[in-house]
């Protein structure tokens, strides 16, 4: 099925560093969502974005809905060990908001 | 508040055996319901979704089927499991009211086929 291009595929960083990941698509999206998945668990919603250009924060996390509606990024500031996990972007297409298109995921490892 | 439950959490089944995974949502009415499969280290593949009782949309041809016998119950089934059915199965829901509602996931079922 269709998937979003998400990069980087994996990141290995030191505790305290900032992290940035992004998703791009050739299609326009109505909504961009960012999820985090811990090992053996379901994804948990971090941030939801609904308007082009929107910038939203959730604690140390900041995400933006690209102005072209074809991309989004997620930044994590001052990373901590519990940030470890897989981060997924997901988008809803304008003509079918019942379904989500998922990114391929970014695996984040944080070293103390 | 709304909650979603999936069970069992883990399941080991022999090839050729039947399957039934259950998902229920509490605290909401007429949700949209979804079944995903996730291979190890990979993204999420949508298998089925339902916008109402008895309404099932299948996304990919496969050995599995889904049913929605009640408003907040979604069941994933197979008559005969294949080795390739192994994976992590996730149920999700979102509000059926309005558009652009984010999906919320259960804790998943890890299915191993021997």
PDB file of C-alpha atoms in Angstrom, chain B residues 9-10 19 38 43 49-50 53 63 71 77-78 91-93 110:
ATOM      1  CA  UNK B   9      -1.550 -10.005  24.060  1.00  0.00           C
ATOM      2  CA  UNK B  10       0.449 -12.904  22.624  1.00  0.00           C
ATOM      3  CA  UNK B  19      -7.607 -17.537  14.514  1.00  0.00           C
ATOM      4  CA  UNK B  38       3.131  -4.758  11.548  1.00  0.00           C
ATOM      5  CA  UNK B  43       5.605   0.163   9.313  1.00  0.00           C
ATOM      6  CA  UNK B  49     -11.554  -0.972   8.495  1.00  0.00           C
ATOM      7  CA  UNK B  50     -15.181  -0.521   9.460  1.00  0.00           C
ATOM      8  CA  UNK B  53     -21.857  -2.579  12.289  1.00  0.00           C
ATOM      9  CA  UNK B  63      -5.922 -15.109   4.317  1.00  0.00           C
ATOM     10  CA  UNK B  71     -20.895  -1.293  17.489  1.00  0.00           C
ATOM     11  CA  UNK B  77     -10.282 -14.123  11.966  1.00  0.00           C
ATOM     12  CA  UNK B  78      -8.764 -16.810   9.850  1.00  0.00           C
ATOM     13  CA  UNK B  91      -6.514  -2.508  16.460  1.00  0.00           C
ATOM     14  CA  UNK B  92      -7.302   1.188  16.320  1.00  0.00           C
ATOM     15  CA  UNK B  93     -10.334   3.456  16.536  1.00  0.00           C
ATOM     16  CA  UNK B 110       1.868 -10.651  18.848  1.00  0.00           C
TER      17      UNK B 110
END
